[in-house]
Amino acid sequence: MSEAVAFVGCGRITRAVVGGLVSGGAAPDTIRGVSRTGAGARALGAEFGIRAATSVREAVDGADVVVLAVHPHETPDALRTLAGVLAGSGPVLVSLVASCRTEAVAAALPGVAVVRAVPNVAVAARHGVTVLSRGPHCPPEALTAARELFAPLGEVLTAEEDLMETVSALSGAGPALIAHFARALARAGVGQGLSADTAGALAAHAVRGTGALLTAPGATPDAVVDRVASPGGMTEAALRTLDDRALPRTVQQALDAAVRLSLGRLLAGPESPSVRS
């Protein structure tokens, strides 16, 4: 990555993206960060060697790509600040803000090319997936710039804006949901007498190995299940128990709850403390 990138907001997802970029060979001096209090940017500077800016103007000056990664309730004020420092023909604006459509960002930043991106935290290990959605009047080269930013961090897909809340719930929250299941699996192993370390390692490697199987060319979840579950065997007994306890329905309800919350915030959008310009 040779482009200069500025991150406005330096929370968890910014840390994951920056960590992945730097571990993948990006020069830290091409990356800048700014945060509302300054603490987040300084922490990333100390950890990864990026430049911690003291204002949004300083962070975005000369940047090829500006990544907006603030909390939803901070977004209105952050957009007002960016509107005062971004020229219409300036950098591509990549929004990582949850529950914020590209139309809203583009309306606040006239003339700026806007792309929405939903990465998950696995980008930190460069095994993530990022889904992109073009904003209104966004030229193809802006989408290309966003794709090139995230390509070193894993797979990059595209989706229509109307599906991005579902993408956020499935992909963005997915690692936490899978980790939650792995934790439950490990605790079940402890309940059967395994040590916590052994059970945790077995559960973690089950997730890691299954991910490798599922991402192999032509693989499907059904095919992976069939490779493991012999008729009348212990795996089949475990799967039947999960189905009897309505696991698929519970997962659907969990996804529905996440999407509803995201759509609810989409309609809200309270004001926030100011971001320094």
CSV table of C-alpha atoms in Angstrom, one decimal:
chain,number,residue,atom,x,y,z
A,1,MET,CA,0.0,0.0,0.0
A,2,SER,CA,1.6,3.2,-1.2
A,3,GLU,CA,-1.3,5.6,-0.7
A,4,ALA,CA,-1.6,7.9,2.3
A,5,VAL,CA,-4.5,6.8,4.5
A,6,ALA,CA,-6.1,8.8,7.3
A,7,PHE,CA,-8.3,7.3,10.0
A,8,VAL,CA,-10.8,9.5,11.7
A,9,GLY,CA,-11.7,7.5,14.8
A,10,CYS,CA,-9.2,5.1,16.3
A,11,GLY,CA,-11.3,2.4,18.1
A,12,ARG,CA,-11.4,-1.4,17.8
A,13,ILE,CA,-12.0,-1.7,14.1
A,14,THR,CA,-9.4,0.9,13.2
A,15,ARG,CA,-6.9,-1.0,15.3
A,16,ALA,CA,-7.8,-4.2,13.5
A,17,VAL,CA,-7.4,-2.6,10.1
A,18,VAL,CA,-4.2,-0.7,10.9
A,19,GLY,CA,-2.7,-3.8,12.5
A,20,GLY,CA,-3.4,-5.9,9.4
A,21,LEU,CA,-2.0,-3.2,7.1
A,22,VAL,CA,1.2,-2.8,9.0
A,23,SER,CA,1.7,-6.5,9.5
A,24,GLY,CA,1.1,-6.9,5.8
A,25,GLY,CA,4.0,-4.5,4.9
A,26,ALA,CA,2.3,-1.1,4.8
A,27,ALA,CA,4.7,1.7,5.8
A,28,PRO,CA,3.5,3.1,9.1
A,29,ASP,CA,4.4,6.6,8.0
A,30,THR,CA,1.8,6.4,5.3
A,31,ILE,CA,-0.9,6.0,7.9
A,32,ARG,CA,-2.3,8.7,10.2
A,33,GLY,CA,-5.0,8.6,12.9
A,34,VAL,CA,-7.0,11.1,14.8
A,35,SER,CA,-9.5,10.5,17.6
A,36,ARG,CA,-11.8,12.7,19.6
A,37,THR,CA,-9.7,12.8,22.8
A,38,GLY,CA,-6.4,11.9,21.1
A,39,ALA,CA,-5.9,8.9,23.3
A,40,GLY,CA,-6.9,6.3,20.7
A,41,ALA,CA,-4.6,7.8,18.0
A,42,ARG,CA,-1.7,8.0,20.4
A,43,ALA,CA,-2.2,4.4,21.4
A,44,LEU,CA,-2.1,3.3,17.8
A,45,GLY,CA,0.9,5.4,17.2
A,46,ALA,CA,2.7,3.7,20.1
A,47,GLU,CA,1.6,0.2,19.0
A,48,PHE,CA,2.1,0.4,15.2
A,49,GLY,CA,4.2,3.5,14.6
A,50,ILE,CA,1.6,5.4,12.7
A,51,ARG,CA,1.4,9.2,13.0
A,52,ALA,CA,-1.1,10.4,15.6
A,53,ALA,CA,-2.6,13.7,14.4
A,54,THR,CA,-3.9,16.3,16.7
A,55,SER,CA,-6.8,17.4,14.5
A,56,VAL,CA,-8.9,16.1,11.6
A,57,ARG,CA,-7.4,18.8,9.3
A,58,GLU,CA,-3.9,17.6,10.1
A,59,ALA,CA,-4.9,13.9,9.6
A,60,VAL,CA,-6.5,14.3,6.2
A,61,ASP,CA,-4.1,16.8,4.7
A,62,GLY,CA,-2.6,15.0,1.7
A,63,ALA,CA,-4.4,11.7,2.3
A,64,ASP,CA,-5.5,9.6,-0.7
A,65,VAL,CA,-8.1,7.8,1.3
A,66,VAL,CA,-9.9,9.0,4.5
A,67,VAL,CA,-11.5,6.3,6.6
A,68,LEU,CA,-14.3,7.4,8.9
A,69,ALA,CA,-14.5,5.0,11.8
A,70,VAL,CA,-16.4,6.8,14.6
A,71,HIS,CA,-19.4,5.6,16.6
A,72,PRO,CA,-22.8,6.1,15.1
A,73,HIS,CA,-23.7,8.8,17.6
A,74,GLU,CA,-20.5,10.7,16.8
A,75,THR,CA,-21.1,10.7,13.1
A,76,PRO,CA,-23.1,13.9,12.6
A,77,ASP,CA,-20.5,16.1,14.2
A,78,ALA,CA,-17.6,14.2,12.5
A,79,LEU,CA,-19.2,14.7,9.1
A,80,ARG,CA,-19.6,18.5,9.8
A,81,THR,CA,-15.9,18.6,10.7
A,82,LEU,CA,-14.9,16.7,7.5
A,83,ALA,CA,-17.1,18.9,5.4
A,84,GLY,CA,-15.0,21.8,6.5
A,85,VAL,CA,-11.7,20.2,5.5
A,86,LEU,CA,-12.4,18.0,2.5
A,87,ALA,CA,-12.4,19.4,-1.0
A,88,GLY,CA,-14.9,18.1,-3.5
A,89,SER,CA,-12.2,16.6,-5.6
A,90,GLY,CA,-10.2,15.4,-2.7
A,91,PRO,CA,-9.6,11.9,-1.2
A,92,VAL,CA,-12.0,8.9,-1.3
A,93,LEU,CA,-14.0,8.7,1.9
A,94,VAL,CA,-14.5,5.2,3.2
A,95,SER,CA,-17.1,5.0,5.9
A,96,LEU,CA,-16.9,2.2,8.4
A,97,VAL,CA,-19.7,3.7,10.5
A,98,ALA,CA,-22.4,1.2,11.5
A,99,SER,CA,-26.0,2.0,10.8
A,100,CYS,CA,-25.1,4.9,8.5
A,101,ARG,CA,-26.0,4.7,4.8
A,102,THR,CA,-23.7,6.1,2.1
A,103,GLU,CA,-26.5,8.5,1.1
A,104,ALA,CA,-26.3,10.2,4.5
A,105,VAL,CA,-22.5,10.5,4.3
A,106,ALA,CA,-22.5,11.8,0.7
A,107,ALA,CA,-25.2,14.3,1.5
A,108,ALA,CA,-23.0,15.8,4.2
A,109,LEU,CA,-19.9,15.8,2.0
A,110,PRO,CA,-21.0,17.2,-1.4
A,111,GLY,CA,-18.6,16.2,-4.2
A,112,VAL,CA,-16.7,13.6,-2.2
A,113,ALA,CA,-16.7,10.0,-3.4
A,114,VAL,CA,-18.1,7.8,-0.7
A,115,VAL,CA,-17.7,4.1,-0.2
A,116,ARG,CA,-19.1,2.2,2.7
A,117,ALA,CA,-17.0,-0.7,4.0
A,118,VAL,CA,-17.9,-3.4,6.6
A,119,PRO,CA,-14.7,-5.3,7.6
A,120,ASN,CA,-14.6,-7.8,10.4
A,121,VAL,CA,-11.9,-7.9,13.1
A,122,ALA,CA,-10.2,-10.9,11.4
A,123,VAL,CA,-8.6,-8.3,9.1
A,124,ALA,CA,-6.1,-7.8,11.9
A,125,ALA,CA,-4.8,-11.3,11.1
A,126,ARG,CA,-5.3,-10.7,7.3
A,127,HIS,CA,-7.9,-13.4,7.2
A,128,GLY,CA,-10.9,-11.2,7.3
A,129,VAL,CA,-13.6,-10.3,4.8
A,130,THR,CA,-14.6,-6.7,3.9
A,131,VAL,CA,-17.8,-5.9,2.1
A,132,LEU,CA,-18.0,-2.7,0.0
A,133,SER,CA,-21.0,-0.6,-1.2
A,134,ARG,CA,-20.7,2.4,-3.5
A,135,GLY,CA,-22.3,5.6,-2.5
A,136,PRO,CA,-24.4,7.8,-4.9
A,137,HIS,CA,-22.4,9.2,-7.8
A,138,CYS,CA,-19.3,7.3,-6.7
A,139,PRO,CA,-16.9,6.7,-9.6
A,140,PRO,CA,-15.5,3.2,-10.2
A,141,GLU,CA,-12.0,4.4,-9.4
A,142,ALA,CA,-13.2,5.2,-5.8
A,143,LEU,CA,-14.4,1.7,-5.3
A,144,THR,CA,-11.1,0.4,-6.7
A,145,ALA,CA,-9.2,2.5,-4.2
A,146,ALA,CA,-11.3,1.1,-1.4
A,147,ARG,CA,-10.8,-2.4,-2.7
A,148,GLU,CA,-7.0,-1.9,-2.9
A,149,LEU,CA,-7.0,-0.7,0.7
A,150,PHE,CA,-8.7,-3.8,2.1
A,151,ALA,CA,-7.3,-6.4,-0.4
A,152,PRO,CA,-4.2,-7.2,1.7
A,153,LEU,CA,-6.4,-8.0,4.7
A,154,GLY,CA,-8.4,-10.8,3.2
A,155,GLU,CA,-11.3,-11.2,0.8
A,156,VAL,CA,-13.2,-8.2,-0.5
A,157,LEU,CA,-16.8,-8.5,-1.7
A,158,THR,CA,-19.5,-6.0,-2.8
A,159,ALA,CA,-23.1,-5.7,-1.9
A,160,GLU,CA,-26.0,-3.4,-2.4
A,161,GLU,CA,-26.5,-0.7,0.2
A,162,ASP,CA,-29.9,-2.1,1.2
A,163,LEU,CA,-28.2,-5.3,2.4
A,164,MET,CA,-25.4,-3.7,4.4
A,165,GLU,CA,-27.1,-3.9,7.7
A,166,THR,CA,-27.5,-7.6,7.3
A,167,VAL,CA,-23.8,-7.7,6.2
A,168,SER,CA,-22.9,-5.9,9.4
A,169,ALA,CA,-24.9,-8.4,11.5
A,170,LEU,CA,-23.6,-11.5,9.8
A,171,SER,CA,-20.0,-10.6,8.9
A,172,GLY,CA,-19.2,-7.8,11.3
A,173,ALA,CA,-20.7,-9.5,14.4
A,174,GLY,CA,-19.8,-13.0,13.0
A,175,PRO,CA,-16.5,-13.4,14.8
A,176,ALA,CA,-18.1,-12.6,18.2
A,177,LEU,CA,-20.9,-15.1,17.5
A,178,ILE,CA,-18.5,-17.8,16.5
A,179,ALA,CA,-16.2,-17.0,19.5
A,180,HIS,CA,-19.3,-17.2,21.7
A,181,PHE,CA,-20.1,-20.7,20.4
A,182,ALA,CA,-16.4,-21.7,20.8
A,183,ARG,CA,-16.5,-20.5,24.4
A,184,ALA,CA,-19.7,-22.6,25.1
A,185,LEU,CA,-18.0,-25.6,23.4
A,186,ALA,CA,-14.9,-25.2,25.6
A,187,ARG,CA,-17.0,-24.9,28.7
A,188,ALA,CA,-18.8,-28.1,27.8
A,189,GLY,CA,-15.5,-29.8,27.5
A,190,VAL,CA,-14.5,-28.6,30.9
A,191,GLY,CA,-17.8,-30.0,32.2
A,192,GLN,CA,-16.7,-33.4,30.9
A,193,GLY,CA,-13.4,-33.2,32.8
A,194,LEU,CA,-10.9,-31.5,30.4
A,195,SER,CA,-8.7,-28.7,31.7
A,196,ALA,CA,-9.7,-25.2,30.6
A,197,ASP,CA,-6.5,-24.8,28.6
A,198,THR,CA,-7.0,-28.1,26.7
A,199,ALA,CA,-10.7,-27.5,26.1
A,200,GLY,CA,-10.1,-23.9,24.9
A,201,ALA,CA,-7.4,-25.0,22.5
A,202,LEU,CA,-9.5,-27.8,21.1
A,203,ALA,CA,-12.4,-25.4,20.5
A,204,ALA,CA,-10.2,-22.7,19.0
A,205,HIS,CA,-8.6,-25.1,16.6
A,206,ALA,CA,-12.0,-26.6,15.7
A,207,VAL,CA,-13.0,-23.1,14.6
A,208,ARG,CA,-9.7,-22.4,12.8
A,209,GLY,CA,-9.7,-25.7,11.0
A,210,THR,CA,-13.4,-25.5,10.0
A,211,GLY,CA,-12.8,-22.0,8.6
A,212,ALA,CA,-10.0,-23.4,6.4
A,213,LEU,CA,-12.3,-26.2,5.2
A,214,LEU,CA,-15.2,-23.8,4.5
A,215,THR,CA,-13.1,-21.4,2.5
A,216,ALA,CA,-11.6,-24.1,0.3
A,217,PRO,CA,-12.7,-23.9,-3.4
A,218,GLY,CA,-16.1,-25.4,-3.9
A,219,ALA,CA,-16.7,-26.1,-0.2
A,220,THR,CA,-20.1,-25.8,1.5
A,221,PRO,CA,-21.2,-26.1,5.1
A,222,ASP,CA,-23.2,-29.2,4.2
A,223,ALA,CA,-20.1,-30.8,2.6
A,224,VAL,CA,-18.1,-30.2,5.7
A,225,VAL,CA,-20.8,-31.6,8.0
A,226,ASP,CA,-21.0,-34.7,5.8
A,227,ARG,CA,-17.2,-35.2,6.0
A,228,VAL,CA,-17.4,-35.3,9.8
A,229,ALA,CA,-20.8,-36.8,10.7
A,230,SER,CA,-21.0,-40.6,10.2
A,231,PRO,CA,-24.5,-42.1,10.3
A,232,GLY,CA,-25.3,-43.1,13.8
A,233,GLY,CA,-22.1,-41.6,15.2
A,234,MET,CA,-21.3,-39.2,18.0
A,235,THR,CA,-21.2,-36.2,15.7
A,236,GLU,CA,-24.7,-36.9,14.4
A,237,ALA,CA,-25.9,-37.3,17.9
A,238,ALA,CA,-24.5,-33.9,18.8
A,239,LEU,CA,-26.0,-32.3,15.7
A,240,ARG,CA,-29.4,-33.8,16.4
A,241,THR,CA,-29.3,-32.3,19.9
A,242,LEU,CA,-28.5,-28.8,18.5
A,243,ASP,CA,-31.3,-29.1,16.0
A,244,ASP,CA,-33.7,-30.4,18.7
A,245,ARG,CA,-32.8,-27.3,20.7
A,246,ALA,CA,-33.7,-25.1,17.7
A,247,LEU,CA,-30.1,-23.8,17.0
A,248,PRO,CA,-30.9,-22.7,13.4
A,249,ARG,CA,-33.9,-20.8,14.6
A,250,THR,CA,-32.0,-19.2,17.5
A,251,VAL,CA,-29.2,-18.1,15.1
A,252,GLN,CA,-31.9,-16.6,12.8
A,253,GLN,CA,-33.4,-14.7,15.8
A,254,ALA,CA,-30.0,-13.5,16.8
A,255,LEU,CA,-29.3,-12.1,13.3
A,256,ASP,CA,-32.7,-10.5,13.2
A,257,ALA,CA,-32.1,-8.8,16.5
A,258,ALA,CA,-28.8,-7.4,15.3
A,259,VAL,CA,-30.4,-6.1,12.0
A,260,ARG,CA,-33.3,-4.6,13.9
A,261,LEU,CA,-31.0,-2.7,16.2
A,262,SER,CA,-28.9,-1.4,13.3
A,263,LEU,CA,-32.0,-0.3,11.4
A,264,GLY,CA,-33.3,1.4,14.5
A,265,ARG,CA,-30.1,3.4,14.9
A,266,LEU,CA,-30.2,4.2,11.2
A,267,LEU,CA,-33.4,6.1,11.9
A,268,ALA,CA,-32.1,7.8,15.1
A,269,GLY,CA,-28.7,9.4,14.9
A,270,PRO,CA,-28.3,11.7,18.0
A,271,GLU,CA,-25.8,14.4,18.2
A,272,SER,CA,-22.4,14.0,19.8
A,273,PRO,CA,-19.5,15.9,21.4
A,274,SER,CA,-17.4,17.7,18.8
A,275,VAL,CA,-14.4,16.3,16.9
A,276,ARG,CA,-11.5,18.8,16.8
A,277,SER,CA,-10.9,20.3,13.4
